[in-house]
Structures are given as structure tokens and as C-alpha cells.
Amino acid sequence: MKALVLAAEARTAYIRDIPQPVPSSTELLIRVRAIALNPIDPLYVTHPLGSSGRTVGSDFAGVMVEAGCNVPVEASLCVGDEVGGFLQGACSVNDRSGAFAEFVVAPWDLVWRIPKPVTIEQAAGVSLVALTAAQAIWYRLGLQAPFAYDRDQAFQEHPDWRAKHNEADGPCATNVLIYGASTSVALYAAQMVRLSAESSGKAIRLYGVASKARWEFLKTEPYGYNALVDYRDLHWLERIRELTGGVGIHYAFDCISEAIVRSREGGAWKAPNISVEPSYGAVWEGLGEEVQYQGFTVRRSPAARGFAVAFYAWLSACMGSELSSNPIRLMPGGLESVVQDGFQLLGVGGMEERRIVRAEPWMRPVSAEKLVYGI
């Protein structure tokens, strides 16, 4: 099969013919029909953590073509089903294959069945960013989720979270702030805050920080921000305090700053001059495997994997009805164009790296949408 394979020394990736993967007894073999790009994909190709030869890429959607012999009947997965998921392609030291290929294998319980009327192209951009948002809003901050998962197991792994969950279950109205409100992760996080309000019956007011150009879009359904401030305004913090009547913010989710995972042994970074204790995490925890990442280790977390399984089961029933997919931009050229077009558009750092000057209509600047390629 064809795959986009890391060339670490050259800090790029090339199309290569590699063996088609074989599913284990608990895995599915999936024919990939669409992939979506995330900022981590070009980042860890340009600044590789892994060695050459690994298939890169995270998000995929495709058609199930084979199931391992121990995939349970109650999974109700059939050959021909359309499914979505994500893999950890070249985003850690661990030697794990990624998603940018004609075929992938994935654990049966870490994919979700794509319901109608969600298209396979829309589904390609869901799995990683939606789980990232769900982990933040429901699993870590503790707002009520519209599905059941094992909270006790999460508290056993993270005892400091219990107080946050208990506070989130209290009777008072809650103010939630999302910084970077027009990012792909934030578009799902806003919807999840609204779903929490419906599930709990509590009043939740949603505040966002984003470019003024996106305010009208973000105030409409399904996001429904109560108020927004411009990230260019040097006094936006004071503006938020005014908008909340001096109450301030109970929960905040930063969707812009560099993702940093802090271990219990001390951590990679300490936030200066703030009076609260931030909570960090990596979406890779949902895969249930140890991750060696940026010079430290994210431990295997059965609780995080259990949450991901419950979330994807819910997504199989509710994607497109309770949760709307993000806007997508269909890119031409398939795997062969990912590096020369998609990676250029996303860049590998700040927004200044996205100022690409090219005439093709699909190379316009990216904002509030996912780049998707058909395979």
C-alpha cells in the first residue's frame, strides 16, 4: 500500500510503498477514505521525535474490511461499516504507525461508527480534536457529560480532580471561558459546554476569546457564545471581568498555547504569576498506551482509555445530531499533496508561519476549518 512516511534526517515525509498492516485479534483493518490534518502532523515531521520509516498522521475515516477473531459480537461492527478514529503517527518516540496510508489497523473499541448524514470527509476531522475537547470539558474540568463513564477510576488515577468534579456538580451558575474560540478543538468544546448545560439543567454562560472576524459565527448555533472579546485587545481580561459582572471565570480552557504535559515528578513547565493550578494532558492518553513525548513520559492510563471508549460509543450514536462536525476544506491531490500543500498551510509554529502566498483557491489562509484529503 501507499503511505506518507517520515524521513527524519531530511525533516520531511515522502510517499512510499510499504506492507499492508495485518490486524491483531482485537483490531480492525480499515480502508482509509479520508484523512484530516492537525498542527501536530507537520510539527513532528519538521521536528521529528521518531525515526525514519514511520507512517505519519493522526486522523482518519474509512471503511472496515476485516475484524480480528476476538472482536466481540456485541460490538455490532460489520464489514462495510464506515468508521473514524485516530492514531499516534510520528508524534512520540514510541514506534507506532500513523494514519496517512491506504490501510490502517485500530483497536475495535477506539473507533466510532459514522452515522448518517455525516459524510466520511466530515468524519475524518472529528476523532482527535473532539476527544481533546471532551477530555478537557468533561474528563478533567468535570462538567457533566451526556454519557456515563467511570469517574471513580479517573479519581483513583488523579485524586486532585475530585474537588473539581464536585465543584462542577454544585448548584451555582457556571462561567466558562474558551481561549482561541475559533480553533478546531474549541468549536467542539463550545458545543460540549452547551451539552453539559442541557444534561445538568444548570445555567452555564460561555465566554470566548477570538478574532472579531469570527464573532458572528461563534454566537450562532451550535456554539452560542454569550459574549466574546478580541484577543488583540491588551485589556481583554478586564473586559471579561466586566462582562461577568465582576464574578469572573470558574473554568477556562486554553486552545491556543503550546500543549504541554506535566508529569507527577515535577513537570515540564510551571506557569508563573497565576493563583490557580492548571491541568495539562495529552490526547494520546485516550489510546491507553505509554507515550514518550517531549523528553518525558505520559503513563498508560486505563481511566483515560475508558473515557475515550465511552466517548466514541456516544459519538457513534450522536455525531451529527447532538454534536455538529466542524467546517472542512476538501484539499485536492490526496496523499501526494499533503506535505507540499497542507503542511505549508498549517506551518509548524506561530500564525506568522501560515502566511503562504499562492494563487490556488485551496491555499487560502486556514481559519475555523479542518483540511481534509480524500484517499
Tab-separated table of C-alpha atoms in Angstrom:
chain	number	residue	atom	x	y	z
A	1	MET	CA	0.000	0.000	0.000
A	2	LYS	CA	1.000	3.658	-0.280
A	3	ALA	CA	1.754	5.630	2.873
A	4	LEU	CA	3.212	9.001	3.849
A	5	VAL	CA	6.418	8.005	5.611
A	6	LEU	CA	8.724	10.082	7.843
A	7	ALA	CA	12.222	10.951	6.623
A	8	ALA	CA	13.597	12.215	9.928
A	9	GLU	CA	17.028	13.312	8.714
A	10	ALA	CA	15.509	15.389	5.895
A	11	ARG	CA	12.730	16.689	8.202
A	12	THR	CA	10.010	15.829	5.728
A	13	ALA	CA	7.846	12.900	4.600
A	14	TYR	CA	7.566	11.018	1.315
A	15	ILE	CA	5.101	8.643	-0.331
A	16	ARG	CA	6.413	5.079	-0.051
A	17	ASP	CA	5.125	1.583	-0.803
A	18	ILE	CA	5.024	-0.361	2.467
A	19	PRO	CA	3.396	-3.663	3.537
A	20	GLN	CA	-0.306	-3.537	4.271
A	21	PRO	CA	-0.896	-3.950	8.033
A	22	VAL	CA	-2.464	-7.091	9.499
A	23	PRO	CA	-4.977	-6.658	12.337
A	24	SER	CA	-4.433	-8.399	15.658
A	25	SER	CA	-7.217	-10.432	17.236
A	26	THR	CA	-8.783	-7.289	18.772
A	27	GLU	CA	-8.195	-4.879	15.904
A	28	LEU	CA	-9.969	-3.799	12.729
A	29	LEU	CA	-8.434	-3.421	9.284
A	30	ILE	CA	-9.764	-0.213	7.747
A	31	ARG	CA	-9.527	1.034	4.171
A	32	VAL	CA	-8.818	4.744	4.602
A	33	ARG	CA	-11.052	7.019	2.537
A	34	ALA	CA	-10.206	10.411	4.057
A	35	ILE	CA	-7.623	11.962	6.382
A	36	ALA	CA	-7.600	15.288	8.230
A	37	LEU	CA	-4.614	17.388	9.206
A	38	ASN	CA	-3.776	18.603	12.698
A	39	PRO	CA	-0.997	21.081	13.611
A	40	ILE	CA	0.949	18.264	15.294
A	41	ASP	CA	1.303	16.448	11.957
A	42	PRO	CA	3.654	18.942	10.266
A	43	LEU	CA	5.233	19.866	13.621
A	44	TYR	CA	6.592	16.378	14.280
A	45	VAL	CA	7.642	15.865	10.708
A	46	THR	CA	9.685	19.085	10.709
A	47	HIS	CA	10.897	18.456	14.281
A	48	PRO	CA	10.802	14.645	14.383
A	49	LEU	CA	10.613	12.709	17.628
A	50	GLY	CA	10.665	9.323	15.912
A	51	SER	CA	12.997	7.650	13.463
A	52	SER	CA	12.656	7.421	9.686
A	53	GLY	CA	10.253	4.913	8.193
A	54	ARG	CA	7.205	5.580	10.347
A	55	THR	CA	3.867	6.374	8.760
A	56	VAL	CA	2.861	9.870	9.858
A	57	GLY	CA	-0.539	11.412	10.555
A	58	SER	CA	-3.313	11.136	13.112
A	59	ASP	CA	-6.943	11.453	11.937
A	60	PHE	CA	-8.619	9.033	9.541
A	61	ALA	CA	-12.028	7.835	8.370
A	62	GLY	CA	-12.653	4.787	6.244
A	63	VAL	CA	-14.410	1.506	5.653
A	64	MET	CA	-13.958	-1.601	7.793
A	65	VAL	CA	-12.732	-4.518	5.670
A	66	GLU	CA	-11.733	-7.100	8.311
A	67	ALA	CA	-12.154	-7.768	12.044
A	68	GLY	CA	-9.839	-9.715	14.340
A	69	CYS	CA	-11.100	-13.025	15.688
A	70	ASN	CA	-11.611	-11.666	19.220
A	71	VAL	CA	-13.627	-8.580	18.324
A	72	PRO	CA	-16.814	-9.181	20.361
A	73	VAL	CA	-20.109	-9.790	18.602
A	74	GLU	CA	-21.771	-7.176	20.798
A	75	ALA	CA	-19.563	-4.554	19.138
A	76	SER	CA	-22.001	-4.813	16.198
A	77	LEU	CA	-19.269	-3.884	13.743
A	78	CYS	CA	-19.661	-5.271	10.237
A	79	VAL	CA	-17.531	-5.326	7.123
A	80	GLY	CA	-18.506	-2.270	5.090
A	81	ASP	CA	-19.217	-0.052	8.104
A	82	GLU	CA	-17.790	3.467	7.887
A	83	VAL	CA	-15.688	4.303	10.945
A	84	GLY	CA	-13.465	7.099	12.223
A	85	GLY	CA	-10.522	7.169	14.599
A	86	PHE	CA	-7.007	8.461	15.193
A	87	LEU	CA	-3.522	7.031	15.601
A	88	GLN	CA	-0.269	8.352	17.020
A	89	GLY	CA	1.690	8.853	13.840
A	90	ALA	CA	5.264	10.059	14.471
A	91	CYS	CA	4.127	12.236	17.401
A	92	SER	CA	6.183	10.429	20.036
A	93	VAL	CA	9.359	8.433	20.463
A	94	ASN	CA	7.263	5.245	20.504
A	95	ASP	CA	7.350	3.274	17.262
A	96	ARG	CA	3.673	3.389	16.318
A	97	SER	CA	2.284	3.685	12.836
A	98	GLY	CA	0.163	6.633	11.783
A	99	ALA	CA	-2.969	7.211	9.729
A	100	PHE	CA	-1.811	8.716	6.443
A	101	ALA	CA	-1.931	5.493	4.435
A	102	GLU	CA	-4.299	3.468	2.285
A	103	PHE	CA	-4.971	0.987	5.123
A	104	VAL	CA	-4.705	1.221	8.923
A	105	VAL	CA	-5.399	-1.057	11.878
A	106	ALA	CA	-7.015	0.199	15.083
A	107	PRO	CA	-8.472	-1.294	18.283
A	108	TRP	CA	-12.129	-2.113	17.739
A	109	ASP	CA	-13.309	-0.060	20.722
A	110	LEU	CA	-11.318	3.069	19.815
A	111	VAL	CA	-13.139	3.764	16.577
A	112	TRP	CA	-16.651	5.138	16.172
A	113	ARG	CA	-19.251	4.233	13.587
A	114	ILE	CA	-20.069	7.179	11.328
A	115	PRO	CA	-23.829	7.825	11.459
A	116	LYS	CA	-25.868	9.342	8.673
A	117	PRO	CA	-25.891	12.086	7.476
A	118	VAL	CA	-22.233	12.698	8.448
A	119	THR	CA	-20.004	12.253	5.412
A	120	ILE	CA	-16.772	10.322	5.545
A	121	GLU	CA	-14.880	13.548	4.762
A	122	GLN	CA	-16.523	15.350	7.693
A	123	ALA	CA	-15.833	12.392	9.963
A	124	ALA	CA	-12.129	12.432	9.130
A	125	GLY	CA	-11.656	15.642	11.105
A	126	VAL	CA	-13.546	14.614	14.242
A	127	SER	CA	-11.712	11.967	16.265
A	128	LEU	CA	-8.614	13.677	17.653
A	129	VAL	CA	-9.927	17.197	18.209
A	130	ALA	CA	-13.323	16.138	19.566
A	131	LEU	CA	-11.665	13.773	22.062
A	132	THR	CA	-9.229	16.552	23.052
A	133	ALA	CA	-12.186	18.821	23.810
A	134	ALA	CA	-14.108	16.090	25.638
A	135	GLN	CA	-11.105	15.244	27.803
A	136	ALA	CA	-10.848	18.899	28.817
A	137	ILE	CA	-14.503	19.798	29.362
A	138	TRP	CA	-15.847	16.542	30.797
A	139	TYR	CA	-12.957	14.356	31.956
A	140	ARG	CA	-10.668	16.964	33.579
A	141	LEU	CA	-12.794	20.027	34.367
A	142	GLY	CA	-15.685	17.804	35.365
A	143	LEU	CA	-18.691	19.420	33.702
A	144	GLN	CA	-21.445	16.854	33.315
A	145	ALA	CA	-21.139	14.635	30.242
A	146	PRO	CA	-24.174	13.368	28.296
A	147	PHE	CA	-22.928	9.775	28.679
A	148	ALA	CA	-21.716	7.579	31.531
A	149	TYR	CA	-18.055	6.799	32.215
A	150	ASP	CA	-16.109	5.554	35.224
A	151	ARG	CA	-15.436	8.698	37.258
A	152	ASP	CA	-14.175	6.670	40.225
A	153	GLN	CA	-11.374	5.210	38.124
A	154	ALA	CA	-10.395	8.710	36.995
A	155	PHE	CA	-10.314	9.906	40.602
A	156	GLN	CA	-8.110	6.984	41.622
A	157	GLU	CA	-5.543	7.966	38.994
A	158	HIS	CA	-5.958	11.708	39.644
A	159	PRO	CA	-7.167	12.289	43.257
A	160	ASP	CA	-6.873	16.076	42.861
A	161	TRP	CA	-9.644	16.033	40.252
A	162	ARG	CA	-12.374	15.008	42.719
A	163	ALA	CA	-12.711	18.508	44.151
A	164	LYS	CA	-13.033	19.941	40.635
A	165	HIS	CA	-15.733	17.439	39.729
A	166	ASN	CA	-17.619	18.080	42.962
A	167	GLU	CA	-17.474	21.823	42.385
A	168	ALA	CA	-18.749	21.373	38.839
A	169	ASP	CA	-21.704	19.444	40.242
A	170	GLY	CA	-22.662	22.283	42.593
A	171	PRO	CA	-25.849	24.341	42.316
A	172	CYS	CA	-24.416	27.698	41.209
A	173	ALA	CA	-24.348	29.070	37.672
A	174	THR	CA	-21.032	28.500	35.945
A	175	ASN	CA	-18.954	30.852	33.803
A	176	VAL	CA	-16.743	29.067	31.261
A	177	LEU	CA	-14.044	30.751	29.158
A	178	ILE	CA	-12.547	29.291	25.972
A	179	TYR	CA	-9.400	30.965	24.670
A	180	GLY	CA	-8.876	30.510	20.936
A	181	ALA	CA	-12.598	30.071	20.370
A	182	SER	CA	-12.392	29.584	16.593
A	183	THR	CA	-9.879	26.715	16.674
A	184	SER	CA	-10.981	23.208	15.725
A	185	VAL	CA	-10.762	21.957	19.316
A	186	ALA	CA	-12.654	24.972	20.644
A	187	LEU	CA	-15.539	24.539	18.190
A	188	TYR	CA	-16.210	21.146	19.778
A	189	ALA	CA	-15.533	22.402	23.307
A	190	ALA	CA	-18.197	25.105	22.979
A	191	GLN	CA	-20.770	22.537	21.892
A	192	MET	CA	-19.801	20.302	24.801
A	193	VAL	CA	-20.288	23.135	27.280
A	194	ARG	CA	-23.797	23.589	25.879
A	195	LEU	CA	-24.456	19.841	26.133
A	196	SER	CA	-23.306	19.970	29.767
A	197	ALA	CA	-25.843	22.681	30.485
A	198	GLU	CA	-28.599	20.568	28.942
A	199	SER	CA	-27.524	17.405	30.757
A	200	SER	CA	-27.188	19.052	34.165
A	201	GLY	CA	-30.026	21.555	33.939
A	202	LYS	CA	-27.575	24.190	35.174
A	203	ALA	CA	-27.107	27.684	33.836
A	204	ILE	CA	-23.749	27.951	32.076
A	205	ARG	CA	-22.566	31.171	30.461
A	206	LEU	CA	-19.932	30.788	27.748
A	207	TYR	CA	-17.293	33.425	27.094
A	208	GLY	CA	-14.719	33.319	24.316
A	209	VAL	CA	-11.518	34.983	23.147
A	210	ALA	CA	-11.202	35.158	19.356
A	211	SER	CA	-10.727	37.440	16.381
A	212	LYS	CA	-13.638	39.830	15.786
A	213	ALA	CA	-13.983	38.374	12.298
A	214	ARG	CA	-15.348	35.167	13.870
A	215	TRP	CA	-17.709	36.634	16.472
A	216	GLU	CA	-20.903	36.429	14.417
A	217	PHE	CA	-20.151	32.801	13.507
A	218	LEU	CA	-19.386	31.852	17.119
A	219	LYS	CA	-22.553	33.433	18.506
A	220	THR	CA	-24.770	31.267	16.295
A	221	GLU	CA	-25.813	27.660	16.913
A	222	PRO	CA	-24.403	25.216	17.794
A	223	TYR	CA	-21.798	27.300	19.664
A	224	GLY	CA	-23.923	30.058	21.171
A	225	TYR	CA	-21.321	32.161	22.961
A	226	ASN	CA	-22.851	34.636	25.385
A	227	ALA	CA	-20.041	37.129	24.846
A	228	LEU	CA	-16.687	37.359	23.053
A	229	VAL	CA	-13.611	39.550	23.367
A	230	ASP	CA	-10.841	40.241	20.858
A	231	TYR	CA	-7.547	38.501	21.584
A	232	ARG	CA	-5.759	41.585	20.194
A	233	ASP	CA	-7.246	43.729	22.968
A	234	LEU	CA	-4.498	44.091	25.580
A	235	HIS	CA	-7.191	44.536	28.242
A	236	TRP	CA	-9.386	41.564	27.352
A	237	LEU	CA	-9.051	40.111	30.867
A	238	GLU	CA	-10.577	43.246	32.359
A	239	ARG	CA	-13.282	43.148	29.704
A	240	ILE	CA	-14.182	39.565	30.683
A	241	ARG	CA	-14.455	40.608	34.331
A	242	GLU	CA	-16.819	43.407	33.338
A	243	LEU	CA	-18.933	41.060	31.201
A	244	THR	CA	-19.317	38.645	34.116
A	245	GLY	CA	-20.388	41.419	36.463
A	246	GLY	CA	-17.188	41.055	38.452
A	247	VAL	CA	-17.782	37.361	39.173
A	248	GLY	CA	-15.020	36.181	36.853
A	249	ILE	CA	-14.491	32.770	35.313
A	250	HIS	CA	-14.954	29.402	37.028
A	251	TYR	CA	-13.424	27.211	34.312
A	252	ALA	CA	-11.096	28.136	31.448
A	253	PHE	CA	-9.840	26.084	28.515
A	254	ASP	CA	-6.840	27.368	26.535
A	255	CYS	CA	-6.922	26.017	22.966
A	256	ILE	CA	-4.008	28.081	21.645
A	257	SER	CA	-0.931	27.790	23.843
A	258	GLU	CA	1.630	25.097	23.193
A	259	ALA	CA	0.366	21.758	24.521
A	260	ILE	CA	2.495	20.710	27.478
A	261	VAL	CA	2.052	17.572	29.568
A	262	ARG	CA	3.214	17.751	33.138
A	263	SER	CA	4.230	14.568	34.924
A	264	ARG	CA	3.793	13.950	38.639
A	265	GLU	CA	7.580	14.006	39.092
A	266	GLY	CA	7.813	17.744	38.631
A	267	GLY	CA	6.773	18.537	35.123
A	268	ALA	CA	7.944	20.279	32.007
A	269	TRP	CA	6.740	23.800	32.693
A	270	LYS	CA	5.455	25.906	35.569
A	271	ALA	CA	3.016	28.722	34.921
A	272	PRO	CA	4.251	31.972	36.508
A	273	ASN	CA	2.143	34.562	38.315
A	274	ILE	CA	-1.148	32.695	38.429
A	275	SER	CA	-3.133	31.763	41.520
A	276	VAL	CA	-4.707	28.558	40.192
A	277	GLU	CA	-3.264	25.157	39.394
A	278	PRO	CA	-3.501	24.385	35.662
A	279	SER	CA	-4.387	20.898	34.460
A	280	TYR	CA	-2.470	19.522	31.486
A	281	GLY	CA	-2.961	16.450	29.374
A	282	ALA	CA	-2.300	14.777	26.054
A	283	VAL	CA	-4.992	13.372	23.793
A	284	TRP	CA	-2.738	10.326	23.325
A	285	GLU	CA	-3.767	9.192	26.824
A	286	GLY	CA	-7.019	8.063	25.240
A	287	LEU	CA	-5.159	5.340	23.327
A	288	GLY	CA	-4.261	3.658	26.621
A	289	GLU	CA	-0.557	3.305	25.874
A	290	GLU	CA	2.567	4.794	27.464
A	291	VAL	CA	3.806	7.773	25.466
A	292	GLN	CA	7.371	9.058	25.456
A	293	TYR	CA	6.853	12.627	24.459
A	294	GLN	CA	8.993	15.776	24.517
A	295	GLY	CA	11.595	14.407	26.934
A	296	PHE	CA	9.260	12.815	29.478
A	297	THR	CA	6.732	10.021	29.753
A	298	VAL	CA	2.938	10.112	29.766
A	299	ARG	CA	1.967	6.998	31.679
A	300	ARG	CA	-0.526	4.458	30.447
A	301	SER	CA	-3.945	5.469	31.784
A	302	PRO	CA	-6.769	2.904	31.898
A	303	ALA	CA	-9.097	5.678	33.078
A	304	ALA	CA	-8.309	7.911	30.095
A	305	ARG	CA	-8.727	4.979	27.714
A	306	GLY	CA	-12.049	4.058	29.343
A	307	PHE	CA	-13.257	7.624	28.880
A	308	ALA	CA	-12.227	7.568	25.193
A	309	VAL	CA	-14.101	4.285	24.656
A	310	ALA	CA	-17.252	5.718	26.269
A	311	PHE	CA	-16.938	8.945	24.281
A	312	TYR	CA	-16.571	7.171	20.935
A	313	ALA	CA	-19.544	4.916	21.736
A	314	TRP	CA	-21.600	8.063	22.372
A	315	LEU	CA	-20.218	9.655	19.209
A	316	SER	CA	-21.396	6.658	17.161
A	317	ALA	CA	-24.967	7.485	18.102
A	318	CYS	CA	-24.857	11.276	18.443
A	319	MET	CA	-22.412	12.698	15.890
A	320	GLY	CA	-24.386	14.873	13.513
A	321	SER	CA	-27.411	15.080	15.797
A	322	GLU	CA	-26.196	16.233	19.225
A	323	LEU	CA	-22.698	17.226	18.084
A	324	SER	CA	-22.087	19.027	14.787
A	325	SER	CA	-18.942	18.408	12.760
A	326	ASN	CA	-16.523	21.245	12.130
A	327	PRO	CA	-16.386	23.012	8.772
A	328	ILE	CA	-13.929	21.290	6.425
A	329	ARG	CA	-11.901	22.280	3.386
A	330	LEU	CA	-11.539	19.480	0.859
A	331	MET	CA	-7.999	19.585	-0.486
A	332	PRO	CA	-7.025	18.187	-3.897
A	333	GLY	CA	-4.289	15.688	-4.662
A	334	GLY	CA	-4.595	13.006	-1.966
A	335	LEU	CA	-1.556	11.772	-0.033
A	336	GLU	CA	0.832	13.182	-2.629
A	337	SER	CA	-0.198	16.778	-1.820
A	338	VAL	CA	-0.245	16.654	1.986
A	339	VAL	CA	3.315	17.891	2.525
A	340	GLN	CA	3.530	20.452	-0.280
A	341	ASP	CA	0.099	21.995	0.385
A	342	GLY	CA	-1.450	21.031	3.720
A	343	PHE	CA	1.716	21.155	5.800
A	344	GLN	CA	2.603	24.524	4.266
A	345	LEU	CA	-0.792	25.937	5.203
A	346	LEU	CA	-0.614	24.747	8.810
A	347	GLY	CA	3.041	25.625	9.397
A	348	VAL	CA	4.972	24.316	12.379
A	349	GLY	CA	4.679	27.136	14.902
A	350	GLY	CA	3.011	30.526	15.220
A	351	MET	CA	0.415	32.084	12.944
A	352	GLU	CA	3.138	34.028	11.141
A	353	GLU	CA	4.262	30.773	9.522
A	354	ARG	CA	0.861	30.392	7.846
A	355	ARG	CA	1.278	33.434	5.594
A	356	ILE	CA	1.561	31.422	2.399
A	357	VAL	CA	1.348	33.384	-0.853
A	358	ARG	CA	-0.022	31.056	-3.511
A	359	ALA	CA	-2.744	31.611	-6.084
A	360	GLU	CA	-4.627	28.305	-5.810
A	361	PRO	CA	-8.037	28.739	-4.108
A	362	TRP	CA	-7.419	25.832	-1.731
A	363	MET	CA	-4.266	27.596	-0.451
A	364	ARG	CA	-6.112	30.498	1.176
A	365	PRO	CA	-5.395	31.032	4.914
A	366	VAL	CA	-6.900	28.491	7.316
A	367	SER	CA	-9.430	29.625	9.904
A	368	ALA	CA	-12.161	27.691	11.731
A	369	GLU	CA	-11.949	24.664	9.425
A	370	LYS	CA	-10.154	21.342	9.012
A	371	LEU	CA	-8.035	20.423	5.996
A	372	VAL	CA	-9.250	17.077	4.623
A	373	TYR	CA	-7.814	14.898	1.854
A	374	GLY	CA	-9.583	12.054	0.073
A	375	ILE	CA	-7.545	8.862	-0.208
